[in-house]
């Protein structure tokens, strides 16, 4: 997709301000006029949807207008020094809309900048793993049989018959498919996204992979105060293809809470066998010391010095080499995402996996669900080319905590309790970065490597997380030194100059379920989420704890990403952080764990499904994904989703056999 001539001018104008020509400390980094950043972005948007392209266009137009009030001219009409001044001005910082728009555009341009060979060379980032390939076993993917999926034009519009149809191929749907197929039932899995193999991923740069593997090219976010980035995977294997691979079991205190809420058979003892089964299948193990990387070692050493509880993160890996690219699809197939683990097991037992196939509606007959009407999509243009009627004895929705409730709300099904689409938990969190005297190259090693759960009872979990340069925390949450956007500053080049000496971690906040999902149009969703004052306080405390850890580790400066507190260098600064009042709108947040929008329970007046995923008021329909989780898991929910899916699917198999 091409940008208009005006959009190109705006992008180039912003790029010149972010990466100016200068001779300061960051002189070894190229300026914007040495890199075709617009061309890079145009290539990436070729993988995006029409709606993502519209979002980008609206952001560009809005930001161009932002300078009119105080500068009396459109942004792209300002001189480079005036543009830099506007970016760093108090007036822009005082406009939440302008500030958030700049943050989004800046993230895109930082991503593009980071992929340029000149920038990689200046950083010392060569995309090699921490552990040389010759020193570890052959990746498991090359020893196995590749997953086979079918899509248009190999399959044509028509009618299919099966025992069970499953919508979605992520952590829930894939486990359900494997469980039911192993029981001898015929299974069809439909997935709107594509299957991405290693050869394809290895030929793409970071941005192309992000735009291809994520829903709406990763440009999904919540509406509210503040807007929160909420990236979701869209591929065969779902979000497991692009998550960090972190595998915490649901804490016992959470399972006990669900039991008290009336959910059947979810005590720690009863769930243990399901956790065991899932972890064995996907190869869950602790990150070994030699793959922690310096980013993980920094957090480990600080936690041990303070006597805080923590440890190496357990992850679904086999033959991991520490590429640190988990969120862009593992380049060697070491992370055991669903397309490498559960879906092949399902296929071995006869399950059909259909890609580029989008659920349109459930088929109803006398109030009983009889299957799914689906749309076949052209793999190239993603246009509808026909429809399929998939008749089934049982229909399982596993499209995730955003798409599943929107799908049902659009058809006015499953809403008798009034809880469908409500109670959304997302685990909002902040990235905190620190700069050390030594060169760390924090991107080398496991992306998410070490955790600190000392304050989990307060709803705060800290995880060492260093994404590839230009992605995630490393794009939207990088620090800005004072003076970066003054006439003699280096802009974002000053940030990149700090990069090799940076460490970063992310906080996970156990929130109260303040979000709600609405259907938009035929296929879209809108997520409203208002961060509560209590949860905002947890975010601030998470940043304070992260800062304490980094200063203990010897950080030169910590960047909390908070207004009025640009940098922290002492414990007194941390005390000032804790004593300062921030509003939710002051926080720069992202979230990766949506759940709870079709929660399970024992009372059909307060829950959407029963304890086994059966929708109370829609016979023949089950939900088995993150939607049914009754409340915050307090930790990354992948294993919780999978264990609940295995448990519910086992009961469904018994009913159908």
XYZ file of C-alpha atoms in Angstrom:
657
model
C 0.000 0.000 0.000
C 1.353 3.390 -0.991
C 1.186 6.601 1.011
C -0.217 9.728 -0.612
C 2.220 12.483 -1.550
C 1.040 14.556 1.442
C 1.458 11.615 3.829
C 4.980 11.088 2.520
C 5.816 14.737 3.181
C 4.507 14.492 6.735
C 6.415 11.264 7.391
C 9.633 12.654 5.976
C 9.203 15.864 7.955
C 8.779 13.902 11.178
C 11.655 11.561 10.328
C 13.989 14.514 9.720
C 13.088 15.881 13.158
C 13.520 12.536 14.903
C 16.776 11.622 13.138
C 18.385 14.960 12.227
C 21.715 15.678 10.611
C 24.112 16.704 13.389
C 27.576 16.042 14.762
C 26.821 15.266 18.401
C 27.349 12.141 20.461
C 25.164 10.130 18.104
C 27.041 11.103 14.956
C 27.799 7.479 14.069
C 24.066 6.932 13.529
C 22.699 7.929 10.110
C 20.231 10.768 9.683
C 16.803 10.332 8.139
C 17.911 11.637 4.763
C 20.346 8.701 4.488
C 17.578 6.076 4.825
C 14.373 5.644 2.853
C 12.162 5.292 5.933
C 8.980 5.999 3.976
C 9.864 3.248 1.520
C 10.434 0.800 4.369
C 7.065 1.647 5.895
C 5.303 1.338 2.544
C 6.732 -2.144 2.195
C 5.428 -3.095 5.617
C 1.975 -1.662 5.013
C 1.766 -3.933 1.987
C 1.108 -6.683 4.552
C -1.515 -4.667 6.434
C -5.276 -4.477 6.289
C -7.220 -1.544 4.880
C -8.301 -0.485 8.364
C -4.698 -0.399 9.626
C -3.806 1.797 6.689
C -6.698 4.147 7.549
C -5.506 4.373 11.160
C -2.016 5.357 10.005
C -3.444 7.986 7.644
C -5.596 9.487 10.384
C -2.603 9.664 12.733
C -0.522 11.475 10.112
C -3.256 13.991 9.338
C -3.933 14.638 13.013
C -0.295 15.147 13.892
C 0.256 17.482 10.961
C -2.527 19.701 12.334
C -1.220 19.605 15.911
C 1.234 22.493 15.436
C -1.325 24.937 14.038
C -2.399 26.495 17.333
C 1.014 27.417 18.719
C 3.081 27.475 15.526
C 0.388 28.739 13.102
C 1.601 26.319 10.438
C 1.197 22.655 9.580
C 3.955 20.482 10.996
C 5.449 19.600 7.620
C 5.724 23.310 6.759
C 7.974 24.035 9.763
C 11.757 24.129 9.499
C 13.672 21.158 10.931
C 14.659 23.116 14.045
C 11.042 24.249 14.527
C 9.825 20.683 14.169
C 12.315 19.465 16.760
C 11.253 22.262 19.072
C 7.580 21.325 18.660
C 8.224 17.636 19.369
C 9.968 18.533 22.621
C 7.601 21.329 23.629
C 5.424 21.551 26.727
C 2.471 22.454 24.486
C 2.598 19.127 22.680
C 3.195 17.244 25.917
C 0.111 18.965 27.350
C -2.135 17.595 24.596
C -2.820 13.932 25.314
C -4.136 13.287 21.815
C -1.150 14.909 20.114
C 1.259 13.159 22.490
C -0.270 9.722 21.866
C -0.357 10.318 18.106
C 3.306 11.308 18.096
C 4.136 8.215 20.171
C 2.442 5.941 17.630
C 4.130 7.538 14.615
C 7.449 7.669 16.421
C 7.185 3.949 17.148
C 6.639 3.172 13.465
C 9.584 5.328 12.387
C 11.853 3.913 15.095
C 11.021 0.420 13.895
C 11.855 1.370 10.323
C 15.045 3.137 11.407
C 16.198 0.128 13.436
C 15.949 -2.201 10.422
C 18.352 -0.149 8.289
C 21.749 -1.885 7.852
C 23.597 1.319 8.805
C 21.737 1.466 12.117
C 22.237 -2.212 12.881
C 25.928 -1.751 12.237
C 26.128 1.245 14.552
C 24.293 -0.701 17.278
C 26.298 -3.865 16.827
C 23.055 -5.757 16.223
C 23.627 -8.598 13.751
C 20.586 -10.786 14.615
C 22.793 -13.696 15.668
C 21.790 -15.844 18.653
C 23.526 -15.773 22.013
C 24.343 -19.482 21.657
C 26.040 -20.317 18.342
C 24.004 -22.768 16.296
C 26.784 -25.360 16.181
C 26.818 -25.604 19.977
C 23.226 -26.805 20.368
C 21.015 -29.595 19.040
C 19.291 -29.267 15.691
C 16.030 -27.284 16.054
C 13.076 -29.577 16.582
C 11.193 -28.155 13.583
C 13.696 -29.505 11.081
C 13.246 -32.999 12.514
C 9.462 -33.003 12.319
C 6.794 -33.079 9.643
C 5.633 -29.621 8.632
C 2.042 -28.743 9.451
C -0.226 -28.967 6.441
C -2.988 -26.392 6.113
C -5.484 -25.894 3.334
C -7.070 -22.725 1.999
C -8.562 -21.226 -1.132
C -8.163 -22.124 -3.988
C -7.305 -25.645 -2.801
C -10.625 -25.679 -0.989
C -13.768 -24.349 -2.632
C -17.049 -22.935 -1.361
C -19.400 -25.676 -0.271
C -20.690 -27.743 2.646
C -18.634 -29.783 5.103
C -19.713 -32.271 7.754
C -17.713 -32.906 10.938
C -18.134 -33.819 14.582
C -16.630 -30.583 15.879
C -15.782 -27.254 14.264
C -13.362 -24.980 16.134
C -13.017 -21.258 15.431
C -9.434 -20.184 16.173
C -6.093 -21.994 16.303
C -4.381 -20.386 19.281
C -3.691 -21.623 22.809
C -7.309 -22.677 23.330
C -8.424 -23.920 19.919
C -5.307 -25.980 19.173
C -5.457 -27.849 22.483
C -9.167 -28.528 21.957
C -8.478 -29.813 18.433
C -5.733 -32.188 19.559
C -7.776 -33.468 22.515
C -10.903 -34.170 20.469
C -9.050 -35.646 17.485
C -7.121 -37.949 19.817
C -10.474 -39.136 21.187
C -11.464 -40.243 17.681
C -13.716 -37.342 16.728
C -13.547 -35.606 13.353
C -12.388 -32.010 13.752
C -12.178 -28.941 11.528
C -10.222 -25.893 12.717
C -10.765 -22.599 10.915
C -8.276 -19.734 11.165
C -8.428 -16.294 9.565
C -4.643 -15.918 9.512
C -1.914 -17.663 7.547
C 0.651 -20.345 8.341
C 4.128 -18.800 8.443
C 7.029 -21.218 8.075
C 10.670 -20.714 8.967
C 11.802 -20.125 5.399
C 9.265 -17.326 4.960
C 10.078 -15.656 8.266
C 13.830 -15.785 7.635
C 13.366 -13.850 4.411
C 11.505 -10.968 6.115
C 12.788 -8.088 8.208
C 11.398 -7.351 11.665
C 8.726 -4.917 10.512
C 7.439 -7.186 7.756
C 7.072 -9.997 10.258
C 5.252 -7.783 12.736
C 2.846 -6.472 10.097
C 2.212 -10.025 8.828
C 1.824 -11.887 12.119
C -0.285 -9.422 14.114
C -3.913 -8.476 13.797
C -4.282 -5.027 12.211
C -0.470 -5.002 11.868
C -0.129 -4.628 15.635
C -2.083 -1.351 15.637
C -4.825 -2.549 17.995
C -5.360 -0.546 21.160
C -7.955 0.220 23.798
C -10.074 3.358 23.871
C -10.061 5.159 27.184
C -7.762 6.933 29.605
C -5.059 6.164 28.720
C -5.196 4.404 25.334
C -3.291 1.135 25.729
C -1.521 -0.823 23.012
C -3.058 -4.322 22.842
C -1.268 -6.317 20.098
C -2.907 -9.626 19.108
C -1.538 -12.403 16.937
C -3.355 -13.464 13.771
C -1.800 -16.588 12.315
C -2.135 -20.360 12.349
C -1.146 -20.923 15.975
C -2.698 -17.631 17.124
C -0.888 -15.365 19.541
C 1.358 -18.264 20.637
C 3.322 -17.635 17.421
C 4.240 -14.118 18.599
C 4.155 -14.226 22.390
C 7.183 -14.401 24.662
C 6.667 -18.084 25.431
C 6.305 -17.471 29.159
C 4.614 -20.399 30.925
C 3.490 -19.722 34.485
C 0.987 -22.063 36.087
C -2.049 -20.353 37.540
C -1.170 -19.457 41.158
C -2.891 -21.633 43.762
C -4.505 -18.578 45.352
C -6.213 -17.775 42.057
C -7.479 -21.325 41.560
C -8.786 -21.350 45.137
C -10.597 -18.079 44.411
C -12.257 -19.593 41.331
C -13.360 -22.593 43.373
C -14.951 -20.249 45.915
C -16.700 -18.510 43.017
C -18.371 -21.851 42.225
C -16.281 -23.082 39.277
C -16.124 -26.884 39.423
C -12.924 -28.978 39.520
C -10.341 -26.173 39.324
C -8.589 -26.637 42.659
C -4.774 -26.730 42.518
C -4.885 -30.520 42.978
C -7.481 -31.036 40.238
C -5.717 -28.756 37.749
C -2.302 -30.304 38.337
C -2.758 -33.125 35.810
C -3.829 -30.705 33.098
C -0.816 -28.498 33.734
C 1.438 -31.563 33.605
C -0.043 -32.680 30.299
C 0.273 -29.289 28.645
C 3.799 -28.625 29.875
C 5.020 -32.011 28.680
C 3.527 -31.490 25.223
C 5.078 -28.073 24.643
C 8.394 -28.684 26.391
C 8.161 -26.244 29.284
C 11.485 -25.644 31.030
C 13.335 -22.928 32.904
C 15.482 -20.595 30.845
C 19.007 -21.981 31.377
C 21.645 -19.630 32.769
C 23.583 -19.534 29.501
C 20.538 -18.084 27.674
C 19.561 -15.394 30.188
C 21.694 -12.798 28.455
C 22.910 -9.696 30.259
C 19.386 -8.283 30.436
C 18.249 -11.274 32.483
C 21.417 -11.425 34.541
C 21.033 -7.783 35.591
C 17.549 -8.450 37.025
C 18.616 -11.730 38.634
C 21.616 -10.196 40.383
C 19.605 -7.223 41.636
C 16.792 -9.407 42.970
C 19.254 -11.645 44.784
C 21.033 -8.628 46.261
C 17.718 -7.345 47.656
C 16.597 -10.797 48.766
C 13.521 -10.642 46.538
C 11.754 -13.754 45.273
C 12.165 -14.599 41.597
C 13.740 -17.001 39.158
C 14.364 -17.961 35.548
C 11.121 -17.900 33.588
C 9.653 -21.224 32.495
C 9.099 -21.250 28.729
C 7.845 -23.638 26.028
C 11.177 -24.159 24.268
C 13.210 -26.948 22.707
C 16.734 -26.237 21.433
C 16.485 -22.492 22.124
C 19.558 -20.514 21.039
C 18.654 -17.111 22.468
C 17.753 -15.171 19.345
C 15.535 -12.844 21.400
C 12.986 -12.591 18.573
C 10.093 -14.570 20.083
C 7.549 -11.810 19.466
C 8.226 -11.959 15.714
C 7.976 -15.716 15.329
C 10.865 -17.942 16.404
C 13.400 -18.046 13.529
C 14.355 -21.684 14.174
C 11.137 -23.157 15.541
C 12.494 -23.598 19.068
C 9.508 -21.944 20.762
C 6.806 -24.582 20.760
C 3.911 -22.475 19.541
C 0.693 -24.243 18.608
C 1.604 -24.697 14.924
C 4.639 -26.716 16.064
C 3.088 -28.672 18.923
C -0.650 -29.191 19.382
C -1.826 -28.634 15.799
C 0.483 -31.329 14.371
C -0.844 -33.701 17.061
C -4.382 -32.875 15.989
C -3.524 -33.360 12.336
C -1.905 -36.741 13.013
C -5.340 -37.855 14.211
C -7.204 -36.546 11.193
C -8.014 -32.919 12.064
C -8.349 -30.482 9.162
C -6.737 -27.056 9.562
C -8.127 -24.383 7.245
C -6.295 -21.053 6.898
C -7.655 -17.803 5.444
C -11.087 -18.901 6.643
C -13.140 -16.459 8.715
C -16.163 -17.346 10.825
C -19.208 -15.346 9.721
C -21.963 -16.640 12.011
C -23.130 -19.712 13.882
C -25.714 -21.919 12.185
C -28.865 -22.232 14.258
C -31.720 -24.695 13.946
C -34.564 -24.518 16.483
C -32.287 -22.607 18.847
C -29.534 -25.238 18.728
C -26.145 -24.502 17.139
C -25.433 -26.738 14.150
C -22.054 -25.395 13.036
C -20.456 -22.359 11.422
C -20.931 -20.359 8.262
C -17.452 -19.260 7.213
C -15.978 -17.029 4.540
C -13.112 -18.167 2.353
C -10.537 -15.423 1.831
C -8.161 -14.860 -1.053
C -4.673 -15.377 0.477
C -3.290 -12.444 -1.521
C -5.866 -9.699 -1.106
C -7.753 -11.127 1.929
C -10.989 -10.551 -0.005
C -13.995 -12.812 0.453
C -14.176 -15.307 -2.429
C -16.926 -17.622 -1.222
C -18.511 -19.218 1.818
C -18.539 -22.597 3.519
C -21.243 -24.197 5.609
C -19.552 -26.407 8.213
C -22.164 -28.582 9.935
C -21.091 -30.051 13.266
C -22.415 -31.802 16.341
C -20.543 -29.320 18.518
C -19.177 -25.841 17.809
C -16.278 -24.419 19.824
C -15.333 -20.747 19.773
C -11.652 -20.121 20.538
C -10.939 -16.847 18.763
C -9.701 -15.057 21.883
C -11.046 -12.733 24.534
C -11.640 -9.906 22.044
C -12.962 -11.658 18.928
C -15.062 -14.370 20.603
C -17.418 -12.037 22.525
C -17.669 -9.634 19.574
C -18.612 -12.545 17.296
C -21.467 -13.561 19.615
C -22.627 -10.034 20.422
C -22.920 -9.305 16.715
C -25.460 -12.154 16.518
C -27.103 -11.349 19.860
C -26.220 -14.754 21.272
C -24.948 -15.750 24.721
C -25.865 -12.477 26.341
C -28.632 -13.462 28.751
C -26.471 -12.773 31.836
C -25.413 -9.340 30.591
C -21.779 -10.330 31.157
C -20.720 -11.167 27.592
C -18.004 -8.776 26.446
C -17.605 -7.321 29.939
C -15.047 -7.893 32.741
C -12.085 -7.594 30.365
C -8.742 -8.084 32.095
C -5.632 -7.115 30.104
C -2.723 -6.883 32.612
C -1.693 -3.326 31.721
C 1.971 -2.687 32.281
C 4.834 -0.304 31.682
C 8.288 -0.779 30.285
C 11.119 0.571 32.430
C 14.594 1.102 30.983
C 17.956 1.819 32.590
C 21.379 2.738 31.261
C 24.588 1.230 32.646
C 28.257 2.087 32.190
C 28.993 -1.277 30.577
C 27.855 -2.452 27.166
C 25.072 -5.007 27.683
C 23.593 -5.649 24.242
C 20.428 -6.621 26.086
C 18.789 -7.969 22.944
C 21.139 -10.985 23.000
C 19.614 -13.949 24.826
C 16.097 -15.018 25.679
C 13.648 -12.162 25.122
C 11.781 -12.710 28.422
C 14.173 -14.415 30.770
C 13.877 -13.708 34.506
C 10.994 -12.749 36.787
C 10.569 -11.137 40.196
C 7.374 -12.074 42.047
C 8.279 -10.629 45.449
C 5.223 -8.351 45.219
C 2.804 -10.642 43.407
C 0.433 -10.484 46.377
C 0.073 -6.770 45.528
C -0.702 -7.675 41.929
C 2.730 -6.765 40.520
C 4.965 -9.111 38.521
C 8.236 -7.942 36.937
C 9.842 -9.673 33.956
C 13.154 -8.946 32.223
C 12.086 -8.255 28.632
C 14.252 -6.880 25.835
C 12.591 -7.065 22.401
C 14.524 -6.720 19.130
C 15.673 -3.146 18.434
C 12.770 -0.942 17.415
C 10.046 -3.315 18.658
C 7.832 -3.085 21.758
C 9.444 -1.460 24.795
C 12.486 -0.728 22.677
C 10.361 1.424 20.351
C 7.631 3.074 22.373
C 9.256 3.252 25.806
C 12.803 4.347 25.118
C 14.091 7.264 27.206
C 14.725 10.713 25.830
C 17.609 12.711 27.203
C 17.004 16.381 27.941
C 17.973 18.456 24.936
C 17.458 15.691 22.405
C 15.012 17.822 20.443
C 16.812 21.119 20.777
C 18.493 22.545 17.684
C 21.861 20.974 18.508
C 20.457 17.685 19.779
C 20.445 14.343 18.072
C 16.756 13.547 18.515
C 16.049 9.831 18.568
C 19.621 9.183 17.474
C 20.646 10.091 21.027
C 18.312 7.347 22.208
C 19.805 4.769 19.867
C 23.291 5.752 21.038
C 22.270 4.603 24.553
C 20.782 1.374 23.320
C 23.766 -1.004 23.711
C 24.091 -0.012 27.384
C 20.399 -0.365 28.215
C 18.484 -2.963 30.196
C 14.701 -3.177 30.259
C 11.899 -4.973 32.029
C 8.146 -5.012 31.864
C 5.612 -4.991 34.660
C 2.430 -7.049 34.696
C -0.363 -5.520 36.738
C -3.213 -7.711 37.928
C -6.153 -5.467 37.064
C -9.768 -5.512 38.091
C -11.481 -6.301 34.788
C -12.486 -2.786 33.768
C -12.729 -3.322 30.012
C -15.536 -4.067 27.616
C -15.645 -5.362 24.036
C -18.089 -4.114 21.397
C -18.635 -5.442 17.868
C -17.982 -2.967 15.054
C -19.322 -3.623 11.557
C -19.173 -7.117 10.091
C -15.826 -8.161 11.552
C -14.359 -5.413 13.732
C -14.107 -4.899 17.471
C -13.816 -1.904 19.739
C -12.247 -2.273 23.176
C -13.063 0.272 25.853
C -10.867 0.215 28.921
C -10.553 2.682 31.772
C -7.597 2.189 34.062
C -8.790 2.484 37.647
C -6.954 4.623 40.192
C -6.081 1.483 42.127
C -4.562 -0.181 39.062
C -2.769 3.046 38.100
C -1.199 3.042 41.565
C 0.006 -0.526 40.936
C 1.620 0.596 37.686
C 3.460 3.388 39.502
C 4.588 0.998 42.228
C 5.779 -1.444 39.546
C 7.906 1.302 38.009
C 9.263 2.206 41.457
C 10.182 -1.429 42.146
C 11.845 -1.743 38.742
C 13.814 1.436 39.443
C 14.924 0.124 42.828
C 16.159 -3.080 41.192
C 18.091 -1.248 38.505
C 19.737 1.222 40.889
C 20.722 -1.728 43.093
C 22.308 -3.298 40.017
C 24.394 -0.169 39.467
C 22.421 1.641 36.786
C 23.698 5.089 35.892
C 20.164 6.342 35.245
C 16.648 4.859 35.172
C 13.956 6.141 32.822
C 10.467 5.769 34.355
C 8.617 7.267 31.369
C 6.553 9.547 33.615
C 5.803 13.276 33.191
C 7.969 15.467 35.386
C 10.280 12.540 36.227
C 12.437 12.108 33.180
C 15.277 10.305 34.933
C 15.989 8.692 38.299
C 19.475 8.365 39.733
C 18.995 7.812 43.477
C 16.711 6.282 46.085
C 15.558 9.814 46.900
C 14.277 10.061 43.324
C 12.327 6.828 43.828
C 10.768 8.260 46.989
C 9.777 11.322 44.968
C 8.227 9.049 42.347
C 6.155 7.260 44.974
C 4.988 10.514 46.537
C 3.990 12.130 43.241
C 0.370 11.889 42.097
C -0.116 10.707 38.535
C -3.380 10.336 36.680
C -4.059 7.243 34.542
C -3.690 9.451 31.469
C -0.069 10.178 32.395
C 0.958 6.562 31.869
C 2.459 5.021 28.733
C 1.121 1.445 28.781
C 0.847 -1.710 26.759
C -0.943 -4.989 27.467
C -0.755 -8.512 26.080
C -3.111 -10.689 28.142
C -6.814 -10.105 27.355
C -9.118 -12.482 29.233
C -12.425 -12.789 31.073
C -15.013 -11.539 28.564
C -17.138 -14.726 28.628
C -16.308 -15.883 32.107
C -17.184 -19.305 33.442
C -19.169 -19.829 36.596
C -21.865 -21.808 38.355
C -24.652 -19.234 38.006
C -26.082 -18.443 34.575
C -27.161 -15.031 35.885
C -23.552 -13.904 36.450
C -21.490 -15.920 33.962
C -21.550 -16.697 30.238
C -20.497 -20.360 30.283
C -20.654 -23.150 32.815
C -17.597 -24.740 34.391
C -16.911 -26.721 31.179
C -17.244 -23.950 28.641
C -20.823 -24.646 27.526
C -22.677 -21.402 26.770
C -25.605 -21.285 29.177
C -28.325 -20.151 26.802
C -27.038 -21.499 23.446
C -27.218 -25.320 23.207
C -24.482 -26.879 21.078
C -22.038 -23.995 21.569
C -18.875 -23.998 23.693
C -16.183 -21.399 24.383
C -12.664 -22.590 25.214
C -10.221 -19.706 25.132
C -9.063 -16.829 27.338
C -12.618 -15.469 27.367
C -13.751 -17.998 29.968
C -11.083 -17.200 32.579
C -13.091 -15.963 35.610
C -10.658 -13.263 36.804
C -7.069 -12.119 36.487
C -4.543 -14.943 36.478
C -1.973 -12.526 37.994
C 0.634 -14.060 35.652
C 1.007 -14.644 31.912
C -2.096 -16.709 31.034
C -0.869 -19.034 28.255
C -0.664 -22.172 30.404
C -3.945 -21.328 32.138
C -5.735 -21.076 28.779
C -4.251 -24.359 27.575
C -4.940 -26.301 30.774
C -8.556 -25.104 30.935
C -8.991 -25.960 27.249
C -7.644 -29.491 27.771
C -9.927 -29.954 30.765
C -13.046 -28.645 28.982
C -12.304 -30.524 25.754
C -11.901 -33.783 27.632
C -15.402 -33.357 29.068
C -16.778 -32.464 25.615
C -15.179 -35.585 24.118
C -16.938 -37.713 26.738
C -20.271 -36.099 25.849
C -19.846 -36.683 22.115
C -18.471 -40.227 22.151
